[in-house]
């Protein structure tokens, strides 16, 4: 317990786990087996930079191996520590189980502020970190497969894949050692935006259930809903972009490291993103109200709050002041266990992290399968699908002409119908399907049991049940 009376991130995840497990009928001892983290490896290594040797500390934690490989991102941030990496690895276990991605849970981190280094320096550091993990099989297509997280992206993943290839020259499945690679380096289309896209699909699915929307005291659709998003990085940017451009939602607040922008008329997400890229922050963005104490903006009026930056931002200090009736946890662990209790009592509906940000690992799963099958999704079927559709269109047009009915297929319909699905469309379809069915499995528990009053507990129960079944099948 810290001085703020708040448990650590890992303890917070464990408390949420315990709450769900206590409502289940698990065999003695299995609960603990599932909860504990199997192993955490700490590595310290030196890299010669700017004329001196700098020592870095990194972690790779494996929470569960009921399925292998274990899966989970690598984070670059100055305050990465063992507790955080273990909490994130545990969340990966529950996340993968919930979206039925056949992986154990893992996570990695490096204590570094990537903004302090040049691109070529980051490459050197990433290569060395990857080397340390690869030589211990902590990066391996069959055992442990990283992905991007905070502070890392396609570039780092491509370097890791290349480092693995250098060290394992005859491994034909080597590309599957890491996901989130750029498409030209063995990645899959749609992975960069997958987590944000998943947040969008999660909200779309939530709004398909009027009963659930009403539980949050809201009504109608996503159209016109006022959203505040914290963190305009990979996840937050894509979620905000898709929700505003495609679903008619209004981004009325954007919170970044250096403050927050607020505009009841809605912010231009793209323009704010470009401003951050140019200046490093949101300050001086022309137009909307700017407040220096960005965290305060979490307490502003809105319909949906999307914390998409880091953990612990909604805590015992501010939970009671949060006005949003619906929170979707795009980040991992943004709501502490104590805050969760306060919000639950207030009637705030929380779409929990283990579900809300699972879009990333879902598309990572597709990428891993693509790498192992050595073929792009849709490559075999696309033209065959198109020619079968062409047959139907030809037949309809022939019938129309022969019978003199004079039907005309609209050119727009024809174009859309005739086009066979490419990789991106298949990825989106698979992601949408996954987000819908995972939500339905959570809500079934939420609505069918009187003692389950929130989606988080329901989500944990689904996941724990699946992990338990898999351990039992192994004879544990
Ligand atoms: P990112 O590094 O791309 O973006 C993080 C953003 O948050 C940056 O814009 C940064 O400036 C901002 N930020 C940092 N500290 C902040 C603060 N104190 N207040 C406000 N803004 C702050 O990271 P990301 O990949 O978008 O990850 C964000 C969250 O989503 C993390 O919790 C991560 O674990 C989770 N997540 C990411 C993925 C993924 O695929 N990248 C998948 C699942 C979950």
Short mmCIF file of C-alpha atoms and ligand atoms in Angstrom, two decimals, residues 75 88 95 107 148-152 191-192 195 230-236 255-257 273 308-311 330-332 357-358 360-361, ligand 1:
data_model
loop_
_atom_site.label_atom_id
_atom_site.label_comp_id
_atom_site.label_asym_id
_atom_site.label_seq_id
_atom_site.Cartn_x
_atom_site.Cartn_y
_atom_site.Cartn_z
CA UNK A 75 6.91 -0.62 -23.10
CA UNK A 88 0.50 -5.71 -17.40
CA UNK A 95 -7.27 -10.25 -22.16
CA UNK A 107 4.83 -8.15 -20.90
CA UNK A 148 4.23 -2.56 -29.29
CA UNK A 149 3.08 -0.75 -26.16
CA UNK A 150 3.60 2.74 -24.79
CA UNK A 151 6.74 4.31 -26.25
CA UNK A 152 7.29 1.63 -28.90
CA UNK A 191 -2.26 -3.52 -36.85
CA UNK A 192 -1.11 0.05 -36.18
CA UNK A 195 -6.22 -1.05 -30.51
CA UNK A 230 -6.55 11.26 -22.37
CA UNK A 231 -3.39 10.53 -24.39
CA UNK A 232 -3.28 11.20 -28.12
CA UNK A 233 -0.76 8.44 -28.81
CA UNK A 234 -1.32 5.33 -30.86
CA UNK A 235 -4.43 4.13 -29.03
CA UNK A 236 -6.03 7.47 -28.10
CA UNK A 255 -5.61 15.60 -22.36
CA UNK A 256 -1.87 15.32 -22.96
CA UNK A 257 1.29 15.46 -20.83
CA UNK A 273 -2.20 15.53 -33.49
CA UNK A 308 -5.74 6.12 -23.25
CA UNK A 309 -2.41 7.09 -21.71
CA UNK A 310 -1.29 5.33 -18.56
CA UNK A 311 -2.34 3.50 -15.42
CA UNK A 330 -8.33 2.17 -23.61
CA UNK A 331 -5.18 2.24 -21.48
CA UNK A 332 -4.22 -0.60 -19.18
CA UNK A 357 -7.98 -2.50 -25.50
CA UNK A 358 -7.86 -6.12 -26.68
CA UNK A 360 -4.21 -4.86 -30.43
CA UNK A 361 -3.59 -8.41 -29.32
P1 LIG B 1 1.82 5.86 -26.95
O1 LIG B 1 3.17 5.99 -26.39
O2 LIG B 1 1.63 5.74 -28.40
O3 LIG B 1 0.89 7.07 -26.47
C1 LIG B 1 0.74 7.46 -25.15
C2 LIG B 1 0.22 8.90 -25.18
O4 LIG B 1 -0.09 9.31 -23.87
C3 LIG B 1 1.26 9.88 -25.73
O5 LIG B 1 0.63 10.76 -26.63
C4 LIG B 1 1.75 10.59 -24.49
O6 LIG B 1 2.21 11.91 -24.74
C5 LIG B 1 0.51 10.58 -23.63
N1 LIG B 1 0.80 10.71 -22.21
C6 LIG B 1 1.84 10.20 -21.52
N2 LIG B 1 1.77 10.56 -20.23
C7 LIG B 1 0.66 11.30 -20.11
C8 LIG B 1 0.04 11.98 -19.03
N3 LIG B 1 0.57 11.94 -17.80
N4 LIG B 1 -1.12 12.64 -19.27
C9 LIG B 1 -1.65 12.69 -20.50
N5 LIG B 1 -1.11 12.09 -21.56
C10 LIG B 1 0.03 11.40 -21.36
O7 LIG B 1 1.18 4.60 -26.17
P2 LIG B 1 -0.03 3.69 -26.64
O8 LIG B 1 0.53 2.54 -27.37
O9 LIG B 1 -1.10 4.50 -27.23
O10 LIG B 1 -0.51 3.13 -25.22
C11 LIG B 1 -1.38 3.84 -24.37
C12 LIG B 1 -2.03 2.88 -23.38
O11 LIG B 1 -2.71 1.85 -24.12
C13 LIG B 1 -1.08 2.16 -22.45
O12 LIG B 1 -1.73 1.93 -21.21
C14 LIG B 1 -0.87 0.81 -23.14
O13 LIG B 1 -0.50 -0.21 -22.25
C15 LIG B 1 -2.26 0.58 -23.70
N6 LIG B 1 -2.31 -0.36 -24.82
C16 LIG B 1 -1.61 -0.14 -25.97
C17 LIG B 1 -1.72 -1.05 -27.01
C18 LIG B 1 -1.05 -0.83 -28.34
O14 LIG B 1 -1.32 -1.61 -29.27
N7 LIG B 1 -0.22 0.14 -28.52
C19 LIG B 1 -2.50 -2.20 -26.87
C20 LIG B 1 -3.20 -2.39 -25.68
C21 LIG B 1 -3.10 -1.45 -24.66
#
